[in-house]
Short mmCIF file of N, CA, C and O in Angstrom, two decimals:
data_model
loop_
_atom_site.label_atom_id
_atom_site.label_comp_id
_atom_site.label_asym_id
_atom_site.label_seq_id
_atom_site.Cartn_x
_atom_site.Cartn_y
_atom_site.Cartn_z
N MET A 1 77.88 204.85 -37.08
CA MET A 1 77.43 204.99 -35.74
C MET A 1 77.02 203.57 -35.19
O MET A 1 76.14 202.88 -35.72
N THR A 2 77.43 203.15 -34.11
CA THR A 2 77.03 201.90 -33.35
C THR A 2 75.79 202.18 -32.55
O THR A 2 76.03 202.92 -31.63
N VAL A 3 74.99 201.47 -32.69
CA VAL A 3 73.68 201.70 -31.81
C VAL A 3 73.81 200.53 -30.65
O VAL A 3 74.16 199.26 -31.02
N PRO A 4 73.89 200.95 -29.41
CA PRO A 4 74.18 200.00 -28.33
C PRO A 4 73.07 198.96 -28.21
O PRO A 4 71.86 199.30 -28.48
N ALA A 5 73.49 197.76 -28.06
CA ALA A 5 72.45 196.70 -27.79
C ALA A 5 71.63 196.74 -26.72
O ALA A 5 72.01 197.29 -25.68
N GLY A 6 70.36 196.32 -26.60
CA GLY A 6 69.61 196.46 -25.53
C GLY A 6 69.94 195.46 -24.60
O GLY A 6 70.73 194.70 -24.89
N PRO A 7 69.25 195.41 -23.35
CA PRO A 7 69.85 194.37 -22.43
C PRO A 7 69.38 192.75 -23.12
O PRO A 7 68.52 192.71 -23.92
N ALA A 8 70.13 191.90 -22.66
CA ALA A 8 69.99 190.58 -23.02
C ALA A 8 68.60 190.17 -22.62
O ALA A 8 68.41 190.46 -21.57
N PRO A 9 68.09 189.30 -23.37
CA PRO A 9 66.80 188.65 -22.73
C PRO A 9 67.27 187.91 -21.58
O PRO A 9 68.21 187.19 -21.36
N ARG A 10 66.34 187.91 -20.53
CA ARG A 10 66.36 187.45 -19.39
C ARG A 10 66.13 185.95 -19.41
O ARG A 10 65.15 185.53 -20.01
N ARG A 11 66.96 185.09 -19.12
CA ARG A 11 66.54 183.82 -18.90
C ARG A 11 65.71 183.26 -17.77
O ARG A 11 65.72 183.89 -16.61
N PRO A 12 64.75 182.53 -18.12
CA PRO A 12 63.81 182.16 -16.97
C PRO A 12 64.31 181.48 -15.89
O PRO A 12 65.39 180.84 -16.03
N GLU A 13 63.80 181.66 -14.65
CA GLU A 13 64.39 181.27 -13.59
C GLU A 13 64.25 179.57 -13.72
O GLU A 13 63.51 178.90 -14.40
N ARG A 14 65.30 178.83 -12.99
CA ARG A 14 65.23 177.29 -13.22
C ARG A 14 64.40 176.67 -12.03
O ARG A 14 64.91 176.19 -11.28
N LEU A 15 63.09 176.86 -12.34
CA LEU A 15 62.22 176.19 -11.48
C LEU A 15 61.71 174.85 -11.87
O LEU A 15 61.97 174.44 -13.03
N PRO A 16 61.45 173.89 -10.86
CA PRO A 16 60.71 172.54 -11.34
C PRO A 16 59.51 172.99 -12.16
O PRO A 16 58.92 174.05 -11.97
N PHE A 17 58.66 171.93 -12.75
CA PHE A 17 57.48 172.28 -13.25
C PHE A 17 56.45 171.24 -12.72
O PHE A 17 56.55 170.39 -12.12
N PHE A 18 55.28 172.01 -12.62
CA PHE A 18 53.96 171.39 -12.29
C PHE A 18 53.34 170.90 -13.25
O PHE A 18 52.67 171.72 -14.06
N VAL A 19 53.18 169.46 -13.64
CA VAL A 19 52.32 169.08 -14.60
C VAL A 19 51.32 168.48 -14.25
O VAL A 19 51.17 167.83 -13.08
N TYR A 20 50.02 168.43 -14.92
CA TYR A 20 48.88 168.05 -14.40
C TYR A 20 47.94 167.17 -15.35
O TYR A 20 46.85 166.72 -15.09
N GLY A 21 48.43 166.93 -16.60
CA GLY A 21 47.80 166.37 -17.59
C GLY A 21 48.70 165.25 -18.27
O GLY A 21 49.07 164.31 -17.85
N THR A 22 48.82 165.49 -19.69
CA THR A 22 49.27 164.33 -20.57
C THR A 22 50.94 164.21 -20.44
O THR A 22 51.66 163.37 -20.97
N LEU A 23 51.56 165.11 -19.58
CA LEU A 23 52.87 165.01 -19.03
C LEU A 23 53.04 164.22 -17.70
O LEU A 23 54.28 164.11 -17.37
N ARG A 24 52.13 163.87 -17.04
CA ARG A 24 52.09 163.09 -15.88
C ARG A 24 52.68 161.59 -16.20
O ARG A 24 52.43 161.15 -17.28
N PRO A 25 53.46 161.06 -15.38
CA PRO A 25 53.82 159.78 -15.44
C PRO A 25 52.66 158.74 -15.81
O PRO A 25 51.42 158.82 -15.32
N GLY A 26 52.94 158.14 -16.90
CA GLY A 26 51.79 157.18 -17.36
C GLY A 26 50.95 157.46 -18.64
O GLY A 26 50.24 157.10 -19.23
N GLU A 27 51.20 159.08 -18.58
CA GLU A 27 50.35 159.71 -19.68
C GLU A 27 51.07 159.85 -20.97
O GLU A 27 52.29 159.60 -21.00
N PRO A 28 50.21 160.25 -21.95
CA PRO A 28 51.05 160.07 -23.35
C PRO A 28 52.48 160.87 -23.73
O PRO A 28 53.22 160.43 -24.23
N HIS A 29 52.53 161.88 -23.11
CA HIS A 29 53.70 163.03 -23.27
C HIS A 29 54.90 162.81 -22.53
O HIS A 29 55.69 163.23 -22.65
N HIS A 30 54.53 162.02 -21.40
CA HIS A 30 55.67 161.83 -20.43
C HIS A 30 56.73 161.23 -20.93
O HIS A 30 57.86 161.58 -20.85
N ASP A 31 56.69 159.97 -21.55
CA ASP A 31 57.72 159.23 -21.93
C ASP A 31 58.67 160.05 -23.12
O ASP A 31 59.89 160.19 -23.10
N ALA A 32 57.66 160.56 -24.07
CA ALA A 32 58.45 161.27 -25.06
C ALA A 32 59.17 162.60 -24.71
O ALA A 32 60.17 162.89 -25.06
N LEU A 33 58.70 163.42 -23.74
CA LEU A 33 59.52 164.58 -23.37
C LEU A 33 60.17 164.54 -21.91
O LEU A 33 61.14 165.16 -21.70
N LEU A 34 59.70 163.76 -21.05
CA LEU A 34 60.19 163.65 -19.55
C LEU A 34 61.32 162.61 -19.36
O LEU A 34 62.17 162.75 -18.42
N ARG A 35 60.87 161.38 -19.99
CA ARG A 35 61.68 160.36 -19.52
C ARG A 35 63.36 160.50 -19.87
O ARG A 35 63.77 160.90 -20.88
N GLY A 36 64.11 160.34 -18.67
CA GLY A 36 65.40 160.68 -18.82
C GLY A 36 65.90 161.91 -18.58
O GLY A 36 67.20 162.41 -18.59
N ARG A 37 64.98 162.91 -18.54
CA ARG A 37 65.40 164.34 -18.24
C ARG A 37 65.09 164.76 -16.80
O ARG A 37 65.45 166.14 -16.57
N THR A 38 64.40 163.93 -16.12
CA THR A 38 64.23 164.31 -14.59
C THR A 38 64.83 163.59 -13.65
O THR A 38 65.50 162.56 -13.73
N GLY A 39 65.05 164.28 -12.73
CA GLY A 39 65.91 164.10 -11.34
C GLY A 39 64.82 163.59 -10.16
O GLY A 39 64.90 162.54 -9.59
N ALA A 40 63.59 164.19 -10.36
CA ALA A 40 62.76 163.72 -9.38
C ALA A 40 61.17 164.08 -9.96
O ALA A 40 61.09 164.97 -10.70
N GLU A 41 60.19 163.14 -9.47
CA GLU A 41 58.88 163.38 -9.92
C GLU A 41 57.90 163.00 -8.74
O GLU A 41 58.05 161.90 -8.45
N GLU A 42 57.28 164.03 -8.39
CA GLU A 42 56.67 163.80 -6.86
C GLU A 42 55.06 164.33 -7.00
O GLU A 42 54.95 165.32 -7.76
N PRO A 43 54.16 163.42 -6.36
CA PRO A 43 52.88 164.04 -6.32
C PRO A 43 52.83 165.52 -5.67
O PRO A 43 53.58 165.55 -4.60
N ALA A 44 51.87 166.26 -6.32
CA ALA A 44 51.75 167.63 -5.72
C ALA A 44 50.40 168.07 -6.26
O ALA A 44 49.64 167.58 -7.05
N ARG A 45 50.22 169.27 -5.58
CA ARG A 45 48.85 170.04 -5.92
C ARG A 45 49.14 171.47 -5.98
O ARG A 45 49.97 171.86 -5.30
N LEU A 46 48.20 172.04 -6.81
CA LEU A 46 48.24 173.41 -7.12
C LEU A 46 47.01 173.93 -6.65
O LEU A 46 45.84 173.75 -7.05
N THR A 47 46.98 174.91 -5.82
CA THR A 47 45.64 175.52 -5.27
C THR A 47 45.49 176.99 -6.00
O THR A 47 46.51 177.40 -6.54
N GLY A 48 44.41 177.46 -6.11
CA GLY A 48 43.82 178.61 -6.81
C GLY A 48 43.82 178.38 -8.32
O GLY A 48 43.94 179.35 -9.02
N ALA A 49 43.26 177.09 -8.61
CA ALA A 49 43.09 176.88 -9.93
C ALA A 49 42.23 175.73 -10.13
O ALA A 49 42.07 174.73 -9.29
N VAL A 50 41.51 175.52 -11.10
CA VAL A 50 40.52 174.66 -11.37
C VAL A 50 41.14 173.93 -12.81
O VAL A 50 41.91 174.39 -13.48
N LEU A 51 40.61 172.77 -13.21
CA LEU A 51 40.94 172.07 -14.46
C LEU A 51 39.88 171.82 -15.52
O LEU A 51 38.64 171.57 -14.91
N TYR A 52 40.10 172.00 -16.64
CA TYR A 52 39.04 171.81 -17.63
C TYR A 52 39.58 170.97 -18.72
O TYR A 52 40.76 170.86 -19.09
N ALA A 53 38.66 170.25 -19.22
CA ALA A 53 39.07 169.24 -20.60
C ALA A 53 39.05 170.16 -21.56
O ALA A 53 37.94 170.94 -21.93
N GLY A 54 40.26 169.99 -22.19
CA GLY A 54 40.08 170.49 -23.46
C GLY A 54 39.96 169.63 -24.71
O GLY A 54 39.66 168.29 -24.48
N PRO A 55 40.54 169.98 -25.86
CA PRO A 55 40.16 168.91 -27.10
C PRO A 55 41.23 167.79 -26.91
O PRO A 55 42.36 167.97 -27.41
N GLY A 56 41.35 166.92 -25.80
CA GLY A 56 42.11 165.84 -25.79
C GLY A 56 43.26 166.07 -24.70
O GLY A 56 44.07 165.17 -24.64
N TYR A 57 43.09 167.25 -24.16
CA TYR A 57 44.02 167.56 -23.03
C TYR A 57 43.53 168.50 -22.21
O TYR A 57 42.72 169.29 -22.63
N PRO A 58 44.05 168.70 -20.84
CA PRO A 58 43.73 169.62 -20.00
C PRO A 58 44.15 171.04 -20.00
O PRO A 58 45.20 171.25 -20.67
N TYR A 59 43.32 171.96 -19.36
CA TYR A 59 43.90 173.44 -19.20
C TYR A 59 43.67 173.63 -17.68
O TYR A 59 42.37 173.40 -17.33
N ALA A 60 44.63 174.07 -17.12
CA ALA A 60 44.33 174.66 -15.60
C ALA A 60 44.13 176.22 -15.90
O ALA A 60 44.87 176.93 -16.60
N VAL A 61 42.86 176.44 -15.15
CA VAL A 61 42.40 177.88 -15.22
C VAL A 61 42.64 178.41 -13.70
O VAL A 61 42.22 177.84 -12.83
N GLU A 62 43.41 179.47 -13.46
CA GLU A 62 43.49 180.26 -12.33
C GLU A 62 42.16 180.67 -11.87
O GLU A 62 41.18 181.53 -12.36
N GLU A 63 41.75 180.23 -10.60
CA GLU A 63 40.53 180.43 -9.98
C GLU A 63 40.66 180.04 -8.40
O GLU A 63 40.97 179.22 -7.99
N PRO A 64 40.14 181.28 -7.59
CA PRO A 64 40.35 180.97 -6.29
C PRO A 64 39.39 180.02 -5.84
O PRO A 64 38.43 179.70 -6.32
N GLY A 65 39.97 179.19 -4.74
CA GLY A 65 39.17 177.99 -4.17
C GLY A 65 39.38 176.82 -4.78
O GLY A 65 39.15 175.69 -4.40
N GLY A 66 39.83 176.75 -6.02
CA GLY A 66 40.11 175.41 -6.78
C GLY A 66 41.63 174.70 -6.39
O GLY A 66 42.49 175.40 -5.86
N THR A 67 41.61 173.30 -6.75
CA THR A 67 42.65 172.67 -6.60
C THR A 67 43.01 171.86 -7.76
O THR A 67 42.02 171.26 -8.22
N VAL A 68 44.14 171.63 -8.38
CA VAL A 68 44.51 170.83 -9.46
C VAL A 68 45.72 169.78 -8.92
O VAL A 68 46.60 170.36 -8.25
N HIS A 69 45.37 168.65 -9.04
CA HIS A 69 46.18 167.64 -8.86
C HIS A 69 47.21 167.20 -9.97
O HIS A 69 46.79 167.36 -11.01
N GLY A 70 48.39 166.85 -9.55
CA GLY A 70 49.49 166.85 -10.59
C GLY A 70 50.91 166.07 -9.95
O GLY A 70 50.82 165.60 -8.81
N ASP A 71 51.87 166.46 -10.67
CA ASP A 71 53.17 166.00 -10.34
C ASP A 71 54.20 167.15 -10.35
O ASP A 71 54.22 168.15 -11.32
N LEU A 72 55.02 167.22 -9.37
CA LEU A 72 56.18 168.19 -9.73
C LEU A 72 57.39 167.46 -10.07
O LEU A 72 57.91 166.57 -9.60
N VAL A 73 57.71 168.22 -11.32
CA VAL A 73 59.01 167.54 -12.02
C VAL A 73 60.06 168.30 -11.84
O VAL A 73 60.26 169.47 -12.22
N THR A 74 61.06 167.81 -11.32
CA THR A 74 62.39 168.60 -11.28
C THR A 74 63.34 167.89 -12.48
O THR A 74 63.75 166.78 -12.50
N ALA A 75 63.66 168.94 -13.21
CA ALA A 75 64.70 168.53 -14.25
C ALA A 75 66.09 168.35 -13.89
O ALA A 75 66.45 168.70 -13.14
N ARG A 76 66.81 167.50 -14.53
CA ARG A 76 68.21 167.10 -14.26
C ARG A 76 68.72 168.38 -14.96
O ARG A 76 68.44 169.05 -15.97
N PRO A 77 69.93 169.00 -14.26
CA PRO A 77 70.44 170.34 -14.67
C PRO A 77 70.91 170.40 -16.09
O PRO A 77 70.90 171.33 -16.73
N GLU A 78 71.54 169.25 -16.44
CA GLU A 78 72.05 169.34 -17.73
C GLU A 78 70.97 169.16 -18.71
O GLU A 78 71.10 169.60 -19.96
N ALA A 79 69.78 168.84 -18.48
CA ALA A 79 68.55 168.61 -19.52
C ALA A 79 67.59 169.94 -19.48
O ALA A 79 66.79 170.08 -20.26
N TYR A 80 67.87 170.79 -18.39
CA TYR A 80 66.94 171.81 -18.12
C TYR A 80 66.55 172.86 -19.22
O TYR A 80 65.33 172.91 -19.76
N ASP A 81 67.55 173.40 -20.12
CA ASP A 81 67.15 174.24 -21.29
C ASP A 81 66.34 173.54 -22.04
O ASP A 81 65.41 173.94 -22.76
N GLU A 82 66.89 172.26 -22.61
CA GLU A 82 66.08 171.65 -23.72
C GLU A 82 64.84 171.00 -23.21
O GLU A 82 63.78 171.32 -24.15
N LEU A 83 64.65 170.68 -22.01
CA LEU A 83 63.26 170.45 -21.58
C LEU A 83 62.34 171.66 -21.49
O LEU A 83 61.17 171.61 -22.00
N LEU A 84 63.01 172.93 -21.11
CA LEU A 84 62.09 174.06 -21.19
C LEU A 84 61.52 174.34 -22.49
O LEU A 84 60.48 174.70 -22.53
N ARG A 85 62.51 174.23 -23.44
CA ARG A 85 62.03 174.64 -24.91
C ARG A 85 60.95 173.60 -25.19
O ARG A 85 60.25 173.95 -26.12
N ALA A 86 61.40 172.38 -24.90
CA ALA A 86 60.29 171.27 -25.49
C ALA A 86 58.74 171.45 -24.83
O ALA A 86 57.87 171.24 -25.54
N LEU A 87 58.96 171.82 -23.51
CA LEU A 87 57.56 171.95 -22.92
C LEU A 87 56.85 173.28 -23.46
O LEU A 87 55.68 173.29 -23.89
N ASP A 88 57.67 174.42 -23.83
CA ASP A 88 57.07 175.70 -24.22
C ASP A 88 56.47 175.22 -25.70
O ASP A 88 55.30 175.69 -26.05
N ARG A 89 57.20 174.46 -26.53
CA ARG A 89 56.74 174.01 -27.95
C ARG A 89 55.43 173.31 -27.77
O ARG A 89 54.23 173.54 -28.27
N LEU A 90 55.44 172.30 -26.67
CA LEU A 90 54.28 171.39 -26.57
C LEU A 90 53.06 172.19 -26.20
O LEU A 90 51.88 171.97 -26.71
N GLU A 91 53.19 173.16 -25.24
CA GLU A 91 52.13 173.88 -24.84
C GLU A 91 51.93 175.03 -25.50
O GLU A 91 51.11 175.65 -25.30
N GLU A 92 52.42 175.20 -26.81
CA GLU A 92 52.36 176.29 -27.78
C GLU A 92 52.48 177.71 -26.97
O GLU A 92 51.51 178.40 -27.24
N TYR A 93 53.57 177.64 -26.34
CA TYR A 93 53.65 178.96 -25.47
C TYR A 93 54.77 179.78 -26.10
O TYR A 93 56.04 179.13 -26.27
N THR A 94 54.57 181.06 -26.40
CA THR A 94 55.82 181.94 -26.79
C THR A 94 55.72 183.23 -26.09
O THR A 94 54.49 183.78 -26.09
N PRO A 95 56.70 183.77 -25.16
CA PRO A 95 56.49 184.76 -24.30
C PRO A 95 56.24 185.92 -25.10
O PRO A 95 56.69 186.21 -26.14
N GLY A 96 55.02 186.63 -24.63
CA GLY A 96 54.49 187.81 -25.53
C GLY A 96 53.71 187.80 -26.55
O GLY A 96 53.26 188.75 -27.19
N ASP A 97 53.46 186.46 -26.96
CA ASP A 97 52.51 186.23 -28.21
C ASP A 97 51.25 186.11 -27.72
O ASP A 97 50.85 185.11 -26.97
N PRO A 98 50.38 186.77 -28.06
CA PRO A 98 48.97 186.72 -27.65
C PRO A 98 48.32 185.40 -28.48
O PRO A 98 47.07 185.39 -27.93
N ARG A 99 48.80 185.03 -29.17
CA ARG A 99 48.26 183.67 -29.76
C ARG A 99 48.56 182.39 -29.13
O ARG A 99 47.99 181.17 -29.42
N SER A 100 49.45 182.51 -27.90
CA SER A 100 49.74 181.39 -27.07
C SER A 100 48.39 180.67 -26.63
O SER A 100 47.51 181.38 -26.19
N LEU A 101 48.45 179.35 -26.54
CA LEU A 101 47.24 178.62 -25.82
C LEU A 101 47.56 178.60 -24.28
O LEU A 101 46.52 178.74 -23.72
N TYR A 102 48.77 178.62 -23.89
CA TYR A 102 49.10 178.75 -22.41
C TYR A 102 50.05 179.77 -22.19
O TYR A 102 50.64 180.37 -23.00
N GLU A 103 50.36 179.94 -20.80
CA GLU A 103 50.90 181.03 -20.32
C GLU A 103 51.83 180.09 -19.22
O GLU A 103 51.36 179.32 -18.63
N ARG A 104 52.88 180.24 -19.25
CA ARG A 104 53.96 179.71 -18.25
C ARG A 104 54.22 180.71 -17.08
O ARG A 104 54.69 181.90 -17.51
N VAL A 105 53.65 180.26 -15.93
CA VAL A 105 53.68 181.39 -14.81
C VAL A 105 54.34 180.44 -13.65
O VAL A 105 54.17 179.17 -13.54
N ALA A 106 54.96 181.21 -12.66
CA ALA A 106 55.63 180.66 -11.54
C ALA A 106 54.45 180.67 -10.45
O ALA A 106 53.78 181.79 -10.25
N ARG A 107 54.20 179.54 -9.94
CA ARG A 107 53.13 179.42 -8.82
C ARG A 107 53.82 178.49 -7.43
O ARG A 107 54.74 177.68 -7.93
N ASP A 108 53.12 178.73 -6.34
CA ASP A 108 53.51 177.66 -5.39
C ASP A 108 52.58 176.53 -5.38
O ASP A 108 51.37 176.66 -5.78
N VAL A 109 53.27 175.30 -5.36
CA VAL A 109 52.44 174.12 -5.35
C VAL A 109 52.99 173.42 -4.13
O VAL A 109 54.02 173.63 -3.54
N VAL A 110 52.25 172.48 -3.85
CA VAL A 110 52.45 171.65 -2.38
C VAL A 110 52.67 170.33 -2.72
O VAL A 110 51.96 169.55 -3.40
N ARG A 111 53.84 169.86 -2.44
CA ARG A 111 54.10 168.50 -2.55
C ARG A 111 53.36 167.58 -1.62
O ARG A 111 53.36 167.72 -0.43
N THR A 112 52.64 166.68 -2.15
CA THR A 112 51.75 165.67 -1.43
C THR A 112 52.38 164.92 -0.32
O THR A 112 51.89 164.83 0.97
N GLY A 113 53.58 164.67 -0.38
CA GLY A 113 54.09 163.62 0.34
C GLY A 113 54.63 164.26 1.75
O GLY A 113 54.49 163.66 2.62
N ASP A 114 54.94 165.51 1.67
CA ASP A 114 55.68 166.04 2.81
C ASP A 114 54.99 167.43 3.06
O ASP A 114 55.33 168.03 4.26
N GLY A 115 54.29 168.00 2.46
CA GLY A 115 53.46 169.26 2.59
C GLY A 115 54.20 170.41 2.12
O GLY A 115 53.79 171.38 2.35
N ALA A 116 55.46 170.05 1.85
CA ALA A 116 56.33 171.61 1.67
C ALA A 116 55.81 172.28 0.22
O ALA A 116 55.11 171.58 -0.59
N THR A 117 55.96 173.72 0.36
CA THR A 117 55.43 174.40 -0.79
C THR A 117 56.72 174.57 -1.47
O THR A 117 57.96 175.14 -0.98
N VAL A 118 56.67 174.59 -2.86
CA VAL A 118 57.77 174.63 -3.68
C VAL A 118 57.22 175.60 -4.88
O VAL A 118 56.30 175.44 -5.41
N ARG A 119 58.16 176.60 -5.37
CA ARG A 119 57.76 177.37 -6.52
C ARG A 119 58.02 176.67 -7.65
O ARG A 119 59.13 175.93 -7.93
N ALA A 120 57.06 176.50 -8.60
CA ALA A 120 57.17 175.69 -9.89
C ALA A 120 56.76 176.61 -11.14
O ALA A 120 55.95 177.38 -11.04
N TRP A 121 57.13 176.18 -12.28
CA TRP A 121 56.45 176.65 -13.42
C TRP A 121 55.17 175.79 -13.83
O TRP A 121 55.29 174.59 -13.36
N VAL A 122 54.18 176.53 -14.11
CA VAL A 122 52.90 175.91 -14.32
C VAL A 122 52.41 176.57 -15.78
O VAL A 122 52.48 177.81 -15.87
N TYR A 123 51.75 175.50 -16.52
CA TYR A 123 51.16 176.19 -17.92
C TYR A 123 49.74 176.23 -17.57
O TYR A 123 49.16 175.24 -17.30
N VAL A 124 49.20 177.62 -17.58
CA VAL A 124 47.72 177.83 -17.37
C VAL A 124 47.34 178.28 -18.60
O VAL A 124 47.81 178.76 -19.42
N ALA A 125 45.95 178.10 -18.79
CA ALA A 125 45.24 178.67 -19.98
C ALA A 125 45.40 180.12 -20.20
O ALA A 125 45.28 181.03 -19.27
N ALA A 126 45.75 180.56 -21.39
CA ALA A 126 45.95 182.10 -21.72
C ALA A 126 44.47 182.67 -21.71
O ALA A 126 43.50 181.85 -21.84
N PRO A 127 44.39 183.90 -21.29
CA PRO A 127 43.19 184.69 -21.24
C PRO A 127 42.14 184.23 -22.34
O PRO A 127 41.23 183.84 -21.88
N PRO A 128 42.40 184.34 -23.54
CA PRO A 128 41.29 183.95 -24.56
C PRO A 128 40.91 182.58 -24.58
O PRO A 128 39.53 182.09 -24.49
N VAL A 129 41.70 181.74 -23.99
CA VAL A 129 41.33 180.28 -24.09
C VAL A 129 40.44 180.16 -22.57
O VAL A 129 39.68 179.39 -22.51
N THR A 130 40.85 180.85 -21.55
CA THR A 130 40.24 180.81 -20.29
C THR A 130 38.79 181.27 -20.54
O THR A 130 37.87 180.77 -20.02
N ALA A 131 38.61 182.27 -21.24
CA ALA A 131 37.07 182.85 -21.38
C ALA A 131 36.44 181.60 -22.30
O ALA A 131 35.23 181.51 -21.69
N ARG A 132 36.81 181.17 -23.15
CA ARG A 132 35.99 180.02 -24.10
C ARG A 132 35.85 178.75 -22.99
O ARG A 132 34.82 178.39 -23.09
N LEU A 133 36.94 178.32 -22.42
CA LEU A 133 36.49 177.42 -21.25
C LEU A 133 35.46 177.42 -20.36
O LEU A 133 34.78 176.67 -20.02
N ARG A 134 35.50 178.84 -19.84
CA ARG A 134 34.42 179.02 -18.72
C ARG A 134 33.06 179.15 -19.43
O ARG A 134 32.06 178.73 -18.92
N ALA A 135 33.03 179.51 -20.52
CA ALA A 135 31.67 179.71 -21.37
C ALA A 135 31.25 178.25 -21.90
O ALA A 135 30.06 178.11 -21.61
N ARG A 136 32.19 177.46 -22.36
CA ARG A 136 31.69 176.06 -22.96
C ARG A 136 32.39 174.81 -22.60
O ARG A 136 32.14 173.91 -23.06
N GLY A 137 33.53 175.13 -21.80
CA GLY A 137 34.41 173.91 -21.31
C GLY A 137 33.70 172.90 -20.41
O GLY A 137 32.71 173.22 -19.87
N ARG A 138 34.39 171.84 -20.11
CA ARG A 138 33.84 170.84 -19.33
C ARG A 138 34.92 170.96 -18.03
O ARG A 138 35.90 170.66 -18.20
N LEU A 139 34.35 171.24 -16.89
CA LEU A 139 35.14 171.27 -15.72
C LEU A 139 35.29 169.99 -15.12
O LEU A 139 34.48 169.25 -15.31
N ILE A 140 36.68 169.57 -14.83
CA ILE A 140 36.87 168.20 -14.38
C ILE A 140 36.82 168.47 -12.67
O ILE A 140 37.56 169.15 -12.04
N GLU A 141 35.69 167.87 -12.28
CA GLU A 141 35.44 167.94 -10.82
C GLU A 141 36.62 167.35 -9.99
O GLU A 141 37.04 166.09 -10.49
N GLY A 142 37.19 167.93 -8.97
CA GLY A 142 38.04 167.20 -8.27
C GLY A 142 39.54 167.65 -8.80
O GLY A 142 40.53 167.59 -8.09
N GLY A 143 39.69 168.28 -9.79
CA GLY A 143 40.90 168.69 -10.51
C GLY A 143 41.81 167.84 -10.75
O GLY A 143 43.01 167.91 -10.87
N ASP A 144 41.56 166.56 -10.97
CA ASP A 144 42.47 165.57 -11.20
C ASP A 144 42.07 164.75 -12.63
O ASP A 144 41.18 164.28 -13.01
N TRP A 145 43.21 165.02 -13.79
CA TRP A 145 43.12 164.70 -15.02
C TRP A 145 42.79 163.17 -15.24
O TRP A 145 42.02 162.65 -16.11
N ARG A 146 43.22 162.20 -14.26
CA ARG A 146 42.92 160.97 -14.26
C ARG A 146 42.01 160.36 -14.01
O ARG A 146 41.42 159.17 -14.37
N THR A 147 40.95 161.17 -13.30
CA THR A 147 39.55 160.73 -13.05
C THR A 147 38.51 161.69 -13.82
O THR A 147 37.34 161.43 -13.62
N ARG A 148 38.73 161.95 -14.92
CA ARG A 148 38.17 162.47 -15.78
C ARG A 148 37.05 161.47 -16.41
O ARG A 148 35.96 161.47 -16.85
#
């Protein structure tokens, strides 16, 4: 007897990425992961989140009233799937894994240049990490990793 296969895993929507730390232009992971894979990189901000310094890298934590500054990165279509996998690995994100450091969530971000709101993937601190950061982390005032 053949057991019918369940539904195929859903592919994530092809949204741009909001990056706010070591993936921003000029930061250490930008060249290794983003150079040559993007069609556009534009300054942007995420509202409803604050930024904490982690061990060598930042974590965005969702919190009403806060703002995180970063860049909206649009992947080249032919590089999208590979870039998504690379970013998930970097951020130690695995869908459904409670050990993930980050969660990849869709949020509205605002492009600084024209004020347009764009839906984007954002890696935010996973709940266990958020609790540790709020208890012992260092809040980055102003929400900009570059001014830490």
